[in-house]
């Protein structure tokens, strides 16, 4: 066997490392665990079929505990210590937006999951998202609900906006406000609730008209 053959064999045995973080604990753990399971299924499937480019795939996932402050350090560790070949985004803005300054500085390609409006402020050319919501992502999640509400007879007179006090809710809330104004539905009640708060039912009751 030649040195070139040995080199190619050694390369084929080195995994392609894909690094990212998810909220595997904390208030958004249900979303993170679902995404993690999907990634594990994909990894097993792709490796069973020979991997990517003839190399096995290794998914390296860290728990950000639904804490955006942990995200930059996680991605720094993935790049500098674990030497991943590719970084992808976690589930939603919480796990993606805090990493953007570092990834832009390092000029790294990023595919994010569900982080619909993160790139609106960065305009980073190497940012991609895995959900097709078109050019108006902040409105896309709720425009169907508002279109349906506007067709009701009688039409809703007021509405309440209750949202988690976290980065992932800013885009949908902004879209809901714009759509409410477009359809002429006032929203006298606007309330943010901690992402760790389990009293959503009480907040909904409090938002009802007297």
mmCIF file of C-alpha atoms in Angstrom:
data_model
loop_
_atom_site.group_PDB
_atom_site.id
_atom_site.type_symbol
_atom_site.label_atom_id
_atom_site.label_comp_id
_atom_site.label_asym_id
_atom_site.label_seq_id
_atom_site.Cartn_x
_atom_site.Cartn_y
_atom_site.Cartn_z
ATOM 1 C CA UNK A 1 0.000 0.000 0.000
ATOM 2 C CA UNK A 2 1.396 3.405 -0.993
ATOM 3 C CA UNK A 3 1.726 6.423 1.293
ATOM 4 C CA UNK A 4 -1.125 8.085 -0.622
ATOM 5 C CA UNK A 5 -3.351 5.073 0.013
ATOM 6 C CA UNK A 6 -2.493 5.118 3.723
ATOM 7 C CA UNK A 7 -3.199 8.847 3.879
ATOM 8 C CA UNK A 8 -6.596 8.435 2.217
ATOM 9 C CA UNK A 9 -7.476 5.562 4.557
ATOM 10 C CA UNK A 10 -6.516 7.593 7.631
ATOM 11 C CA UNK A 11 -8.583 10.508 6.378
ATOM 12 C CA UNK A 12 -11.609 8.276 5.736
ATOM 13 C CA UNK A 13 -11.455 7.091 9.356
ATOM 14 C CA UNK A 14 -11.494 10.635 10.762
ATOM 15 C CA UNK A 15 -15.078 11.728 11.499
ATOM 16 C CA UNK A 16 -16.630 14.901 10.185
ATOM 17 C CA UNK A 17 -17.384 16.720 13.428
ATOM 18 C CA UNK A 18 -20.533 18.853 13.560
ATOM 19 C CA UNK A 19 -20.865 21.008 16.674
ATOM 20 C CA UNK A 20 -23.767 22.898 18.182
ATOM 21 C CA UNK A 21 -25.728 23.508 21.369
ATOM 22 C CA UNK A 22 -29.323 22.838 22.319
ATOM 23 C CA UNK A 23 -31.470 23.580 25.346
ATOM 24 C CA UNK A 24 -31.507 20.076 26.800
ATOM 25 C CA UNK A 25 -32.446 21.385 30.238
ATOM 26 C CA UNK A 26 -34.365 24.408 31.428
ATOM 27 C CA UNK A 27 -37.716 25.760 30.170
ATOM 28 C CA UNK A 28 -37.084 24.996 26.474
ATOM 29 C CA UNK A 29 -35.788 21.472 27.047
ATOM 30 C CA UNK A 30 -38.775 19.825 25.347
ATOM 31 C CA UNK A 31 -37.883 21.522 22.058
ATOM 32 C CA UNK A 32 -34.174 20.843 22.459
ATOM 33 C CA UNK A 33 -34.593 17.171 23.292
ATOM 34 C CA UNK A 34 -36.839 16.658 20.262
ATOM 35 C CA UNK A 35 -34.263 18.265 17.984
ATOM 36 C CA UNK A 36 -31.466 16.236 19.581
ATOM 37 C CA UNK A 37 -33.332 12.987 18.966
ATOM 38 C CA UNK A 38 -33.785 13.908 15.293
ATOM 39 C CA UNK A 39 -30.053 14.632 14.997
ATOM 40 C CA UNK A 40 -29.154 11.288 16.574
ATOM 41 C CA UNK A 41 -31.461 9.433 14.193
ATOM 42 C CA UNK A 42 -29.896 11.246 11.229
ATOM 43 C CA UNK A 43 -26.358 10.514 12.448
ATOM 44 C CA UNK A 44 -27.085 6.812 12.788
ATOM 45 C CA UNK A 45 -28.751 6.691 9.387
ATOM 46 C CA UNK A 46 -26.037 8.581 7.493
ATOM 47 C CA UNK A 47 -23.248 6.543 9.096
ATOM 48 C CA UNK A 48 -25.029 3.294 8.297
ATOM 49 C CA UNK A 49 -25.018 4.387 4.651
ATOM 50 C CA UNK A 50 -21.317 5.196 4.574
ATOM 51 C CA UNK A 51 -21.160 8.674 6.116
ATOM 52 C CA UNK A 52 -20.482 11.933 4.293
ATOM 53 C CA UNK A 53 -17.750 12.074 1.665
ATOM 54 C CA UNK A 54 -16.728 8.601 2.757
ATOM 55 C CA UNK A 55 -16.192 9.671 6.360
ATOM 56 C CA UNK A 56 -18.274 8.953 9.485
ATOM 57 C CA UNK A 57 -20.213 11.808 11.066
ATOM 58 C CA UNK A 58 -19.956 12.739 14.731
ATOM 59 C CA UNK A 59 -22.495 15.174 16.194
ATOM 60 C CA UNK A 60 -21.092 17.078 19.189
ATOM 61 C CA UNK A 61 -23.914 18.659 21.183
ATOM 62 C CA UNK A 62 -23.652 20.711 24.384
ATOM 63 C CA UNK A 63 -26.503 21.740 26.670
ATOM 64 C CA UNK A 64 -26.945 25.507 26.958
ATOM 65 C CA UNK A 65 -29.550 25.014 29.726
ATOM 66 C CA UNK A 66 -31.837 27.594 28.050
ATOM 67 C CA UNK A 67 -29.322 30.264 29.064
ATOM 68 C CA UNK A 68 -28.241 32.531 26.158
ATOM 69 C CA UNK A 69 -25.206 33.675 28.155
ATOM 70 C CA UNK A 70 -23.685 30.195 27.865
ATOM 71 C CA UNK A 71 -23.930 30.025 24.089
ATOM 72 C CA UNK A 72 -20.859 32.083 23.019
ATOM 73 C CA UNK A 73 -18.500 30.065 25.215
ATOM 74 C CA UNK A 74 -19.956 26.792 23.962
ATOM 75 C CA UNK A 75 -19.261 27.731 20.344
ATOM 76 C CA UNK A 76 -15.811 29.020 21.239
ATOM 77 C CA UNK A 77 -15.054 25.633 22.822
ATOM 78 C CA UNK A 78 -16.411 23.792 19.784
ATOM 79 C CA UNK A 79 -14.164 25.784 17.449
ATOM 80 C CA UNK A 80 -11.001 26.128 19.522
ATOM 81 C CA UNK A 81 -10.853 22.957 21.612
ATOM 82 C CA UNK A 82 -12.966 20.370 19.867
ATOM 83 C CA UNK A 83 -11.972 21.563 16.390
ATOM 84 C CA UNK A 84 -15.317 20.862 14.739
ATOM 85 C CA UNK A 85 -15.521 20.945 10.949
ATOM 86 C CA UNK A 86 -18.981 22.502 10.847
ATOM 87 C CA UNK A 87 -21.169 24.405 13.297
ATOM 88 C CA UNK A 88 -24.933 24.438 13.140
ATOM 89 C CA UNK A 89 -27.437 26.422 15.154
ATOM 90 C CA UNK A 90 -29.536 25.165 18.021
ATOM 91 C CA UNK A 91 -33.314 25.317 18.251
ATOM 92 C CA UNK A 92 -34.490 28.932 18.104
ATOM 93 C CA UNK A 93 -33.059 32.377 18.738
ATOM 94 C CA UNK A 94 -31.920 31.638 22.306
ATOM 95 C CA UNK A 95 -29.349 29.116 21.094
ATOM 96 C CA UNK A 96 -28.306 30.963 17.926
ATOM 97 C CA UNK A 97 -28.275 34.758 18.250
ATOM 98 C CA UNK A 98 -25.635 34.909 21.027
ATOM 99 C CA UNK A 99 -23.220 32.881 18.878
ATOM 100 C CA UNK A 100 -23.476 35.103 15.808
ATOM 101 C CA UNK A 101 -20.760 37.688 16.619
ATOM 102 C CA UNK A 102 -18.181 34.926 17.148
ATOM 103 C CA UNK A 103 -19.195 32.995 14.043
ATOM 104 C CA UNK A 104 -19.151 36.126 11.904
ATOM 105 C CA UNK A 105 -15.712 37.025 13.243
ATOM 106 C CA UNK A 106 -14.450 33.519 12.396
ATOM 107 C CA UNK A 107 -16.251 33.605 9.012
ATOM 108 C CA UNK A 108 -17.965 30.303 9.722
ATOM 109 C CA UNK A 109 -20.863 28.936 7.696
ATOM 110 C CA UNK A 110 -23.966 28.359 9.846
ATOM 111 C CA UNK A 111 -27.227 26.518 9.328
ATOM 112 C CA UNK A 112 -29.735 27.312 12.075
ATOM 113 C CA UNK A 113 -32.942 25.583 13.113
ATOM 114 C CA UNK A 114 -36.075 27.733 13.562
ATOM 115 C CA UNK A 115 -34.106 30.930 14.312
ATOM 116 C CA UNK A 116 -36.262 32.801 11.852
ATOM 117 C CA UNK A 117 -35.240 36.423 12.302
ATOM 118 C CA UNK A 118 -31.766 36.192 13.840
ATOM 119 C CA UNK A 119 -30.008 37.323 10.686
ATOM 120 C CA UNK A 120 -32.239 40.355 10.151
ATOM 121 C CA UNK A 121 -29.867 42.525 12.171
ATOM 122 C CA UNK A 122 -26.606 40.820 11.126
ATOM 123 C CA UNK A 123 -27.209 40.334 7.384
ATOM 124 C CA UNK A 124 -24.511 37.643 7.421
ATOM 125 C CA UNK A 125 -24.090 36.074 3.985
ATOM 126 C CA UNK A 126 -23.108 32.663 5.377
ATOM 127 C CA UNK A 127 -26.225 32.258 7.525
ATOM 128 C CA UNK A 128 -28.948 29.824 6.497
ATOM 129 C CA UNK A 129 -32.072 28.633 8.287
ATOM 130 C CA UNK A 130 -33.853 25.272 8.031
ATOM 131 C CA UNK A 131 -37.430 26.495 7.716
ATOM 132 C CA UNK A 132 -38.964 28.199 4.675
ATOM 133 C CA UNK A 133 -40.845 31.217 5.987
ATOM 134 C CA UNK A 134 -40.135 33.589 3.125
ATOM 135 C CA UNK A 135 -38.855 37.161 3.291
ATOM 136 C CA UNK A 136 -41.047 38.166 6.287
ATOM 137 C CA UNK A 137 -40.189 35.600 8.981
ATOM 138 C CA UNK A 138 -41.506 37.608 11.938
ATOM 139 C CA UNK A 139 -45.026 37.667 10.490
ATOM 140 C CA UNK A 140 -44.998 34.161 9.021
ATOM 141 C CA UNK A 141 -45.767 32.312 12.258
ATOM 142 C CA UNK A 142 -48.995 34.160 13.033
ATOM 143 C CA UNK A 143 -50.327 35.608 9.770
ATOM 144 C CA UNK A 144 -52.668 32.653 9.249
ATOM 145 C CA UNK A 145 -54.244 33.135 12.682
ATOM 146 C CA UNK A 146 -54.838 36.823 12.060
ATOM 147 C CA UNK A 147 -56.263 36.227 8.594
ATOM 148 C CA UNK A 148 -58.729 33.746 10.092
ATOM 149 C CA UNK A 149 -59.616 36.071 12.989
ATOM 150 C CA UNK A 150 -60.280 38.961 10.603
ATOM 151 C CA UNK A 151 -62.876 36.852 8.747
ATOM 152 C CA UNK A 152 -64.886 36.074 11.876
ATOM 153 C CA UNK A 153 -68.279 37.601 12.466
ATOM 154 C CA UNK A 154 -68.226 39.376 14.776
ATOM 155 C CA UNK A 155 -64.570 40.284 14.299
ATOM 156 C CA UNK A 156 -62.444 40.226 17.503
ATOM 157 C CA UNK A 157 -62.426 43.644 19.111
ATOM 158 C CA UNK A 158 -59.282 43.308 21.215
ATOM 159 C CA UNK A 159 -56.505 40.829 21.859
ATOM 160 C CA UNK A 160 -53.744 40.166 24.384
ATOM 161 C CA UNK A 161 -50.127 39.389 23.601
ATOM 162 C CA UNK A 162 -48.441 37.163 26.182
ATOM 163 C CA UNK A 163 -44.848 36.179 25.439
ATOM 164 C CA UNK A 164 -41.795 34.741 27.107
ATOM 165 C CA UNK A 165 -39.235 37.339 28.150
ATOM 166 C CA UNK A 166 -36.521 35.769 25.978
ATOM 167 C CA UNK A 167 -34.824 36.450 22.631
ATOM 168 C CA UNK A 168 -36.749 33.753 20.760
ATOM 169 C CA UNK A 169 -40.084 35.543 21.300
ATOM 170 C CA UNK A 170 -39.092 38.997 20.043
ATOM 171 C CA UNK A 171 -39.579 38.230 16.357
ATOM 172 C CA UNK A 172 -43.010 36.578 16.628
ATOM 173 C CA UNK A 173 -44.216 39.317 19.002
ATOM 174 C CA UNK A 174 -43.113 42.039 16.581
ATOM 175 C CA UNK A 175 -44.899 40.195 13.779
ATOM 176 C CA UNK A 176 -48.062 39.789 15.840
ATOM 177 C CA UNK A 177 -48.136 43.506 16.645
ATOM 178 C CA UNK A 178 -47.741 44.432 12.988
ATOM 179 C CA UNK A 179 -50.461 42.028 11.885
ATOM 180 C CA UNK A 180 -52.812 43.172 14.643
ATOM 181 C CA UNK A 181 -52.392 46.761 13.473
ATOM 182 C CA UNK A 182 -52.897 45.721 9.851
ATOM 183 C CA UNK A 183 -56.181 43.985 10.667
ATOM 184 C CA UNK A 184 -57.334 46.717 13.039
ATOM 185 C CA UNK A 185 -57.324 44.601 16.197
ATOM 186 C CA UNK A 186 -56.112 46.565 19.257
ATOM 187 C CA UNK A 187 -53.944 44.794 21.822
ATOM 188 C CA UNK A 188 -54.389 46.650 25.120
ATOM 189 C CA UNK A 189 -52.700 43.862 27.096
ATOM 190 C CA UNK A 190 -49.005 43.239 26.390
ATOM 191 C CA UNK A 191 -47.195 41.159 28.947
ATOM 192 C CA UNK A 192 -43.864 39.375 29.063
ATOM 193 C CA UNK A 193 -43.467 36.299 31.238
ATOM 194 C CA UNK A 194 -40.191 34.774 32.354
ATOM 195 C CA UNK A 195 -39.268 31.723 30.303
ATOM 196 C CA UNK A 196 -38.945 29.903 33.631
ATOM 197 C CA UNK A 197 -42.438 30.891 34.773
ATOM 198 C CA UNK A 198 -44.968 28.045 34.925
ATOM 199 C CA UNK A 199 -47.895 30.369 35.668
ATOM 200 C CA UNK A 200 -48.986 30.876 32.055
ATOM 201 C CA UNK A 201 -52.559 29.811 32.841
ATOM 202 C CA UNK A 202 -52.861 32.482 35.535
ATOM 203 C CA UNK A 203 -51.453 35.095 33.146
ATOM 204 C CA UNK A 204 -54.024 34.153 30.505
ATOM 205 C CA UNK A 205 -56.844 34.486 33.037
ATOM 206 C CA UNK A 206 -55.534 37.877 34.128
ATOM 207 C CA UNK A 207 -55.500 39.084 30.506
ATOM 208 C CA UNK A 208 -59.212 38.386 30.004
ATOM 209 C CA UNK A 209 -61.501 41.408 29.769
ATOM 210 C CA UNK A 210 -63.234 42.327 32.997
#
